Amino acid sequence: MDGLASGAPDARHQITRVRHETRRRTLTLVTKEALTPRMLRLGFRSDDLHDFVSAAPDDHVKLFFPLAQGAGEGPGEGPGKGSEDARPVMRDFTPRAFDPALGSLIIDVALHDAGPAVEWAVAAQVGDRLEIGGPRGSAVVTDDFDWYLLIGDETALPAIGRRVEELRPGVPVATFAVVDGEDEIQQFKTQAAWRPTWVPRKASLNDATLLRGALNDYALPPGDGFVWIAAEADVARDLRRLIVEERGHPRAWTKAAGYWQRGVANANMRLED
């Protein structure tokens, strides 16, 4: 375990980096349901999950999707693999829920763009098998903040939902999520004091503008808070600027990540200074 100094003004609030031993595991699909019209929930089982560890709600595992011979990965996703050298393509996903004792793992897949992950998830049938790797590590945030603010798009909802559900009873947590419409709204079972704001997407406005507008009427609460942001890279960068530079929230208590980047396959990055 690597304990990294958070640099925050209050040493109570620590973000600790934990490294995990990584190996591939072979999973079998046992359940598949449409959580919303554009979000699939896949349930996997495997004896390989008996020692699976995911210490933070925004962890990522790599899923290895088979790529059919002769098929490319699409625009911006690399060269076609039209030979016997075709390799699986990797995509990052959040472990939405897991139970090592039962050997179960839940993965939510946002159907936001075409690609090998979405194509596999849509076509998958119970009994299909898939390999995963990771998580390689976790950034564990101590649950001792006075409040939490979680912001993102559909790709962030698995991590947002998991964090909301895992927070301690009664702690205030506000979420702002941009989605395609009211039928994409999700419900989370939580003992935290959860205040959700769902922001319908509009073709005339980008996600950053929509989320900024929704946050205009939200004042950061008093006390110490942790802010988490994940969306398209430029959107996440803009919202981090809003929270840190314009609202003056401590940088050490703000975590922003680009879960995807327009025109780039499998982009997932923490946005550093």
Short mmCIF file of C-alpha atoms in Angstrom, two decimals:
data_model
loop_
_atom_site.label_atom_id
_atom_site.label_comp_id
_atom_site.label_asym_id
_atom_site.label_seq_id
_atom_site.Cartn_x
_atom_site.Cartn_y
_atom_site.Cartn_z
CA MET A 1 0.00 0.00 0.00
CA ASP A 2 1.27 3.46 -0.90
CA GLY A 3 -0.05 6.20 1.38
CA LEU A 4 0.25 9.43 -0.58
CA ALA A 5 0.06 12.77 1.19
CA SER A 6 -3.14 14.41 0.02
CA GLY A 7 -1.77 17.93 0.44
CA ALA A 8 -5.14 18.96 1.86
CA PRO A 9 -5.37 21.59 4.59
CA ASP A 10 -6.88 19.00 6.97
CA ALA A 11 -4.86 15.82 7.41
CA ARG A 12 -7.98 13.88 8.33
CA HIS A 13 -9.01 13.69 4.69
CA GLN A 14 -6.62 11.32 2.98
CA ILE A 15 -6.53 9.86 -0.51
CA THR A 16 -4.49 6.68 -0.30
CA ARG A 17 -3.11 4.86 -3.33
CA VAL A 18 -3.38 1.09 -3.06
CA ARG A 19 -1.77 -1.23 -5.59
CA HIS A 20 -3.29 -4.63 -6.35
CA GLU A 21 -1.81 -7.77 -7.79
CA THR A 22 -3.26 -8.06 -11.28
CA ARG A 23 -4.16 -11.18 -13.20
CA ARG A 24 -6.63 -12.21 -15.83
CA ARG A 25 -9.87 -13.86 -14.82
CA THR A 26 -12.36 -15.67 -17.05
CA LEU A 27 -15.98 -14.82 -16.30
CA THR A 28 -19.30 -16.24 -17.46
CA LEU A 29 -22.28 -14.02 -18.18
CA VAL A 30 -25.20 -15.13 -15.98
CA THR A 31 -27.60 -12.16 -16.15
CA LYS A 32 -28.30 -9.35 -18.59
CA GLU A 33 -30.85 -6.60 -18.13
CA ALA A 34 -31.65 -3.20 -19.58
CA LEU A 35 -31.20 -0.90 -16.59
CA THR A 36 -32.37 1.99 -18.80
CA PRO A 37 -32.79 2.19 -22.59
CA ARG A 38 -29.12 3.14 -22.90
CA MET A 39 -27.55 1.28 -19.97
CA LEU A 40 -27.05 -2.47 -19.85
CA ARG A 41 -26.30 -4.29 -16.61
CA LEU A 42 -24.23 -7.45 -17.03
CA GLY A 43 -23.87 -9.95 -14.21
CA PHE A 44 -20.89 -12.31 -14.24
CA ARG A 45 -19.88 -15.31 -12.13
CA SER A 46 -16.55 -17.08 -11.79
CA ASP A 47 -14.57 -19.03 -9.22
CA ASP A 48 -11.68 -16.76 -10.28
CA LEU A 49 -13.37 -13.90 -8.40
CA HIS A 50 -12.78 -15.43 -4.96
CA ASP A 51 -9.89 -13.02 -4.32
CA PHE A 52 -11.13 -10.10 -6.44
CA VAL A 53 -10.44 -6.72 -4.79
CA SER A 54 -11.82 -3.31 -5.70
CA ALA A 55 -11.19 -0.81 -2.91
CA ALA A 56 -12.64 2.36 -4.46
CA PRO A 57 -15.90 3.15 -6.29
CA ASP A 58 -14.07 4.58 -9.32
CA ASP A 59 -11.77 1.60 -9.85
CA HIS A 60 -11.41 0.20 -13.35
CA VAL A 61 -11.06 -3.28 -14.71
CA LYS A 62 -10.05 -4.06 -18.27
CA LEU A 63 -12.48 -6.17 -20.26
CA PHE A 64 -11.03 -8.06 -23.23
CA PHE A 65 -13.43 -8.19 -26.16
CA PRO A 66 -12.82 -10.53 -29.11
CA LEU A 67 -12.45 -8.74 -32.43
CA ALA A 68 -13.77 -10.64 -35.44
CA GLN A 69 -11.24 -11.33 -38.18
CA GLY A 70 -11.44 -8.78 -40.94
CA ALA A 71 -13.07 -6.22 -38.65
CA GLY A 72 -11.49 -2.92 -37.80
CA GLU A 73 -12.10 -0.98 -34.63
CA GLY A 74 -13.84 1.88 -36.36
CA PRO A 75 -12.79 5.49 -36.95
CA GLY A 76 -10.22 6.69 -34.46
CA GLU A 77 -9.93 3.26 -32.85
CA GLY A 78 -6.81 1.89 -34.46
CA PRO A 79 -6.03 -0.30 -37.46
CA GLY A 80 -8.17 -3.17 -38.64
CA LYS A 81 -7.16 -6.65 -37.57
CA GLY A 82 -7.79 -8.60 -40.75
CA SER A 83 -5.36 -11.43 -40.13
CA GLU A 84 -4.85 -14.36 -37.83
CA ASP A 85 -2.95 -11.96 -35.57
CA ALA A 86 -6.23 -10.36 -34.48
CA ARG A 87 -6.11 -9.65 -30.76
CA PRO A 88 -8.86 -8.85 -28.31
CA VAL A 89 -9.48 -5.14 -27.75
CA MET A 90 -9.46 -3.77 -24.22
CA ARG A 91 -11.90 -1.34 -22.65
CA ASP A 92 -12.05 0.03 -19.10
CA PHE A 93 -15.15 -0.43 -16.95
CA THR A 94 -16.09 0.25 -13.33
CA PRO A 95 -16.86 -2.72 -11.06
CA ARG A 96 -20.40 -1.59 -10.18
CA ALA A 97 -20.80 -4.26 -7.49
CA PHE A 98 -19.01 -7.47 -6.56
CA ASP A 99 -19.12 -10.29 -4.03
CA PRO A 100 -15.99 -12.46 -3.79
CA ALA A 101 -17.81 -15.00 -1.60
CA LEU A 102 -20.40 -15.55 -4.33
CA GLY A 103 -17.89 -15.10 -7.14
CA SER A 104 -20.04 -12.38 -8.71
CA LEU A 105 -19.30 -9.12 -10.50
CA ILE A 106 -21.68 -6.52 -11.96
CA ILE A 107 -20.65 -4.31 -14.89
CA ASP A 108 -22.86 -1.52 -16.28
CA VAL A 109 -22.28 -0.66 -19.94
CA ALA A 110 -23.37 2.74 -21.28
CA LEU A 111 -24.58 2.41 -24.88
CA HIS A 112 -23.28 5.83 -25.82
CA ASP A 113 -21.15 4.99 -28.86
CA ALA A 114 -20.66 2.11 -31.25
CA GLY A 115 -17.53 0.02 -30.69
CA PRO A 116 -16.39 -3.47 -29.74
CA ALA A 117 -17.52 -3.17 -26.10
CA VAL A 118 -21.03 -1.99 -26.92
CA GLU A 119 -21.35 -4.47 -29.78
CA TRP A 120 -20.34 -7.37 -27.54
CA ALA A 121 -22.64 -6.27 -24.71
CA VAL A 122 -25.66 -5.87 -27.00
CA ALA A 123 -25.12 -9.27 -28.66
CA ALA A 124 -24.03 -11.16 -25.52
CA GLN A 125 -26.10 -14.08 -24.29
CA VAL A 126 -26.15 -15.83 -20.93
CA GLY A 127 -23.34 -18.38 -20.94
CA ASP A 128 -20.93 -16.24 -22.96
CA ARG A 129 -17.45 -15.91 -21.49
CA LEU A 130 -15.20 -12.90 -21.17
CA GLU A 131 -11.78 -12.17 -19.71
CA ILE A 132 -11.02 -9.27 -17.37
CA GLY A 133 -7.88 -7.87 -15.79
CA GLY A 134 -7.35 -5.65 -12.77
CA PRO A 135 -7.99 -3.39 -11.04
CA ARG A 136 -4.33 -2.41 -10.98
CA GLY A 137 -4.90 -0.04 -8.09
CA SER A 138 -7.32 2.10 -6.12
CA ALA A 139 -7.43 5.69 -4.90
CA VAL A 140 -9.21 5.26 -1.56
CA VAL A 141 -10.90 8.40 -0.25
CA THR A 142 -11.58 8.36 3.47
CA ASP A 143 -15.29 8.66 4.21
CA ASP A 144 -14.85 11.43 6.75
CA PHE A 145 -15.77 14.48 4.67
CA ASP A 146 -18.72 16.63 5.69
CA TRP A 147 -20.28 16.37 2.22
CA TYR A 148 -19.72 14.97 -1.27
CA LEU A 149 -20.41 16.31 -4.76
CA LEU A 150 -20.31 13.90 -7.72
CA ILE A 151 -20.58 15.15 -11.32
CA GLY A 152 -20.54 13.29 -14.62
CA ASP A 153 -22.21 11.82 -17.68
CA GLU A 154 -23.52 8.31 -18.37
CA THR A 155 -20.06 6.78 -18.33
CA ALA A 156 -19.59 8.04 -14.77
CA LEU A 157 -22.90 6.66 -13.45
CA PRO A 158 -21.53 3.23 -12.39
CA ALA A 159 -18.90 4.93 -10.20
CA ILE A 160 -21.36 7.58 -8.97
CA GLY A 161 -23.94 4.94 -8.08
CA ARG A 162 -21.44 2.78 -6.27
CA ARG A 163 -20.04 5.70 -4.24
CA VAL A 164 -23.52 6.95 -3.31
CA GLU A 165 -24.47 3.47 -2.12
CA GLU A 166 -21.25 2.96 -0.13
CA LEU A 167 -21.21 6.28 1.74
CA ARG A 168 -21.92 6.29 5.46
CA PRO A 169 -25.49 6.86 6.69
CA GLY A 170 -26.71 10.43 6.75
CA VAL A 171 -23.78 12.13 5.02
CA PRO A 172 -24.94 14.69 2.41
CA VAL A 173 -24.11 13.78 -1.19
CA ALA A 174 -25.26 15.73 -4.24
CA THR A 175 -25.01 14.28 -7.74
CA PHE A 176 -25.28 16.06 -11.08
CA ALA A 177 -25.50 13.77 -14.11
CA VAL A 178 -26.23 14.66 -17.71
CA VAL A 179 -28.31 12.01 -19.50
CA ASP A 180 -30.22 11.67 -22.77
CA GLY A 181 -33.64 11.98 -21.14
CA GLU A 182 -35.88 11.17 -18.19
CA ASP A 183 -35.95 7.48 -19.10
CA GLU A 184 -32.20 7.36 -18.30
CA ILE A 185 -32.68 8.33 -14.65
CA GLN A 186 -31.43 5.70 -12.19
CA GLN A 187 -32.28 5.00 -8.57
CA PHE A 188 -29.58 4.13 -6.02
CA LYS A 189 -30.21 2.39 -2.71
CA THR A 190 -28.35 4.37 -0.09
CA GLN A 191 -28.40 5.43 3.54
CA ALA A 192 -26.61 8.67 2.69
CA ALA A 193 -28.60 11.92 2.36
CA TRP A 194 -28.62 11.83 -1.44
CA ARG A 195 -29.76 14.82 -3.50
CA PRO A 196 -29.77 13.93 -7.22
CA THR A 197 -30.00 16.38 -10.12
CA TRP A 198 -30.56 14.85 -13.55
CA VAL A 199 -29.71 17.12 -16.47
CA PRO A 200 -31.43 16.28 -19.79
CA ARG A 201 -29.11 16.58 -22.77
CA LYS A 202 -29.88 19.18 -25.44
CA ALA A 203 -28.53 19.06 -28.97
CA SER A 204 -27.87 22.80 -28.97
CA LEU A 205 -25.67 22.77 -25.84
CA ASN A 206 -22.62 20.72 -24.90
CA ASP A 207 -22.41 18.74 -21.67
CA ALA A 208 -20.10 21.23 -19.97
CA THR A 209 -22.54 24.09 -20.57
CA LEU A 210 -25.49 22.00 -19.36
CA LEU A 211 -23.73 20.91 -16.17
CA ARG A 212 -22.43 24.41 -15.49
CA GLY A 213 -25.98 25.70 -15.81
CA ALA A 214 -27.29 23.07 -13.39
CA LEU A 215 -24.54 23.90 -10.89
CA ASN A 216 -25.28 27.64 -10.99
CA ASP A 217 -27.92 27.26 -8.30
CA TYR A 218 -25.82 24.89 -6.19
CA ALA A 219 -23.69 26.50 -3.49
CA LEU A 220 -20.90 24.39 -2.09
CA PRO A 221 -21.98 23.51 1.46
CA PRO A 222 -20.04 24.67 4.53
CA GLY A 223 -17.43 22.35 5.94
CA ASP A 224 -15.02 20.02 4.19
CA GLY A 225 -16.21 18.42 0.98
CA PHE A 226 -14.92 16.01 -1.64
CA VAL A 227 -15.76 16.70 -5.29
CA TRP A 228 -15.50 13.98 -7.94
CA ILE A 229 -15.90 14.64 -11.67
CA ALA A 230 -15.82 12.22 -14.62
CA ALA A 231 -16.96 12.81 -18.19
CA GLU A 232 -15.51 13.46 -21.63
CA ALA A 233 -12.00 14.85 -21.07
CA ASP A 234 -12.67 18.45 -22.14
CA VAL A 235 -15.92 18.51 -20.15
CA ALA A 236 -14.24 17.18 -17.01
CA ARG A 237 -11.42 19.71 -17.38
CA ASP A 238 -13.89 22.58 -17.70
CA LEU A 239 -15.88 21.46 -14.65
CA ARG A 240 -12.73 21.06 -12.57
CA ARG A 241 -11.86 24.65 -13.47
CA LEU A 242 -15.34 25.69 -12.31
CA ILE A 243 -15.00 23.92 -8.95
CA VAL A 244 -11.36 24.71 -8.16
CA GLU A 245 -10.58 28.03 -9.81
CA GLU A 246 -13.98 29.72 -9.94
CA ARG A 247 -15.56 28.31 -6.77
CA GLY A 248 -12.31 28.08 -4.80
CA HIS A 249 -12.66 24.48 -3.64
CA PRO A 250 -9.37 22.89 -2.46
CA ARG A 251 -7.61 21.19 -5.35
CA ALA A 252 -6.54 18.30 -3.11
CA TRP A 253 -10.18 17.53 -2.36
CA THR A 254 -11.18 17.52 -6.03
CA LYS A 255 -10.65 14.57 -8.34
CA ALA A 256 -11.39 14.89 -12.06
CA ALA A 257 -10.99 12.26 -14.77
CA GLY A 258 -11.59 12.11 -18.50
CA TYR A 259 -13.46 8.83 -18.86
CA TRP A 260 -13.42 9.22 -22.62
CA GLN A 261 -12.06 11.59 -25.22
CA ARG A 262 -13.86 12.56 -28.37
CA GLY A 263 -12.33 10.72 -31.35
CA VAL A 264 -9.99 8.58 -29.22
CA ALA A 265 -10.64 4.94 -28.32
CA ASN A 266 -10.39 3.81 -24.70
CA ALA A 267 -9.14 7.14 -23.37
CA ASN A 268 -9.21 7.22 -19.59
CA MET A 269 -7.09 9.74 -17.76
CA ARG A 270 -6.82 11.58 -14.51
CA LEU A 271 -6.63 15.28 -15.29
CA GLU A 272 -3.43 16.58 -13.77
CA ASP A 273 -2.40 20.20 -13.43
#
